[in-house]
Every structure is written in structure tokens, then in C-alpha cells.
């Protein structure tokens, strides 16, 4: 199965400051895992202009998922080609 990125339905923003916190580790680095750090590149939920902008246009933010993917935004499953699903 191709990723949402391959279909042009996902985007990652500032992955260093917005890491992916998976069960298997933190990628690419844990330096910015503390979401209270004040830095203009940190996506910190509804306080972030980028999160507000993308979510207001129907994209899902990975920072709200069980496995936090803070740099990731993707379209809702209803807009995907058949068989392609968003992360839980």
C-alpha cells in the first residue's frame, strides 16, 4: 500500500522540531519532544497557526493520534482512493 505522501494527500512540516513518537522510538530526534518548548517551528495543537490552518481545511494532524506524529498532516479518509486509509 502506498503512503498518503505518495498520493499527494499528506505533508510533513519541520520534522526535527515536530518528531514522530512511535512505539518503536522517536524520529528523527527527541530534542523537541517536550511540546511546551517555545519555538516558532513547534506545532503545539490549537495554539499553532499551522495546525489551525490545516485542520480548518479538513486535514488531520498527527499530533492528535495515539502515536504522536507531530509533523504530519493528511486528508480525511473519505477523500482517499479506495483501499487507502489514514493512521488511527
mmCIF file of C-alpha atoms in Angstrom:
data_model
loop_
_atom_site.group_PDB
_atom_site.id
_atom_site.type_symbol
_atom_site.label_atom_id
_atom_site.label_comp_id
_atom_site.label_asym_id
_atom_site.label_seq_id
_atom_site.Cartn_x
_atom_site.Cartn_y
_atom_site.Cartn_z
ATOM 1 C CA UNK A 1 0.000 0.000 0.000
ATOM 2 C CA UNK A 2 1.334 3.446 -0.886
ATOM 3 C CA UNK A 3 1.647 6.114 1.801
ATOM 4 C CA UNK A 4 -0.608 9.187 1.841
ATOM 5 C CA UNK A 5 2.500 11.151 0.816
ATOM 6 C CA UNK A 6 2.758 9.121 -2.404
ATOM 7 C CA UNK A 7 -0.829 10.064 -3.260
ATOM 8 C CA UNK A 8 -0.201 13.766 -2.545
ATOM 9 C CA UNK A 9 -2.586 13.585 0.427
ATOM 10 C CA UNK A 10 -0.103 14.213 3.253
ATOM 11 C CA UNK A 11 2.586 16.673 4.188
ATOM 12 C CA UNK A 12 5.241 16.747 6.922
ATOM 13 C CA UNK A 13 6.320 20.079 8.426
ATOM 14 C CA UNK A 14 9.553 20.674 10.356
ATOM 15 C CA UNK A 15 10.137 17.035 11.380
ATOM 16 C CA UNK A 16 13.125 17.924 13.598
ATOM 17 C CA UNK A 17 11.047 20.247 15.801
ATOM 18 C CA UNK A 18 7.944 18.053 15.442
ATOM 19 C CA UNK A 19 9.099 14.439 15.841
ATOM 20 C CA UNK A 20 7.184 11.215 15.321
ATOM 21 C CA UNK A 21 6.768 9.480 18.708
ATOM 22 C CA UNK A 22 6.179 5.859 17.721
ATOM 23 C CA UNK A 23 6.101 2.784 19.950
ATOM 24 C CA UNK A 24 9.474 1.867 18.481
ATOM 25 C CA UNK A 25 11.176 5.200 19.142
ATOM 26 C CA UNK A 26 11.267 8.910 18.446
ATOM 27 C CA UNK A 27 12.125 10.011 14.915
ATOM 28 C CA UNK A 28 14.183 11.857 13.883
ATOM 29 C CA UNK A 29 15.239 13.039 17.375
ATOM 30 C CA UNK A 30 13.791 13.619 20.861
ATOM 31 C CA UNK A 31 15.177 17.153 21.323
ATOM 32 C CA UNK A 32 11.763 18.766 20.776
ATOM 33 C CA UNK A 33 9.556 16.045 22.232
ATOM 34 C CA UNK A 34 8.623 18.405 25.084
ATOM 35 C CA UNK A 35 5.704 20.208 23.419
ATOM 36 C CA UNK A 36 5.888 23.063 25.943
ATOM 37 C CA UNK A 37 9.112 24.347 24.363
ATOM 38 C CA UNK A 38 8.592 27.781 22.911
ATOM 39 C CA UNK A 39 9.842 27.729 19.358
ATOM 40 C CA UNK A 40 8.088 29.072 16.279
ATOM 41 C CA UNK A 41 8.600 25.798 14.387
ATOM 42 C CA UNK A 42 6.927 23.638 17.085
ATOM 43 C CA UNK A 43 3.376 22.578 16.194
ATOM 44 C CA UNK A 44 1.605 22.597 19.566
ATOM 45 C CA UNK A 45 -2.025 21.913 18.811
ATOM 46 C CA UNK A 46 -4.697 24.576 18.733
ATOM 47 C CA UNK A 47 -2.120 27.198 19.757
ATOM 48 C CA UNK A 48 -0.297 26.699 16.457
ATOM 49 C CA UNK A 49 -1.375 28.781 13.456
ATOM 50 C CA UNK A 50 -0.301 25.953 11.122
ATOM 51 C CA UNK A 51 -2.406 23.347 12.962
ATOM 52 C CA UNK A 52 -5.415 25.680 12.951
ATOM 53 C CA UNK A 53 -4.963 26.429 9.245
ATOM 54 C CA UNK A 54 -4.642 22.798 8.128
ATOM 55 C CA UNK A 55 -7.409 21.465 10.381
ATOM 56 C CA UNK A 56 -9.771 24.249 9.293
ATOM 57 C CA UNK A 57 -9.333 22.891 5.762
ATOM 58 C CA UNK A 58 -10.200 19.346 6.777
ATOM 59 C CA UNK A 59 -6.756 17.819 7.240
ATOM 60 C CA UNK A 60 -5.981 15.581 10.211
ATOM 61 C CA UNK A 61 -2.986 16.425 12.398
ATOM 62 C CA UNK A 62 -0.821 13.515 13.537
ATOM 63 C CA UNK A 63 -0.245 15.250 16.884
ATOM 64 C CA UNK A 64 -3.755 14.150 17.903
ATOM 65 C CA UNK A 65 -3.112 10.436 17.241
ATOM 66 C CA UNK A 66 -2.203 7.790 19.841
ATOM 67 C CA UNK A 67 1.280 7.539 18.300
ATOM 68 C CA UNK A 68 2.046 11.250 18.023
ATOM 69 C CA UNK A 69 3.282 12.249 14.565
ATOM 70 C CA UNK A 70 3.664 15.953 15.287
ATOM 71 C CA UNK A 71 4.987 16.930 11.845
ATOM 72 C CA UNK A 72 2.288 15.119 9.844
ATOM 73 C CA UNK A 73 -0.948 16.360 8.255
ATOM 74 C CA UNK A 74 -3.131 14.316 5.920
ATOM 75 C CA UNK A 75 -6.515 14.363 4.244
ATOM 76 C CA UNK A 76 -9.501 12.625 5.778
ATOM 77 C CA UNK A 77 -10.147 9.010 4.704
ATOM 78 C CA UNK A 78 -13.267 9.964 2.723
ATOM 79 C CA UNK A 79 -11.079 11.807 0.192
ATOM 80 C CA UNK A 80 -8.683 8.905 -0.413
ATOM 81 C CA UNK A 81 -8.547 6.407 -3.245
ATOM 82 C CA UNK A 82 -10.335 3.146 -2.396
ATOM 83 C CA UNK A 83 -8.260 0.930 -0.124
ATOM 84 C CA UNK A 84 -6.048 3.700 1.282
ATOM 85 C CA UNK A 85 -6.626 4.589 4.950
ATOM 86 C CA UNK A 86 -5.364 7.186 7.404
ATOM 87 C CA UNK A 87 -3.421 6.196 10.502
ATOM 88 C CA UNK A 88 -5.575 5.630 13.594
#
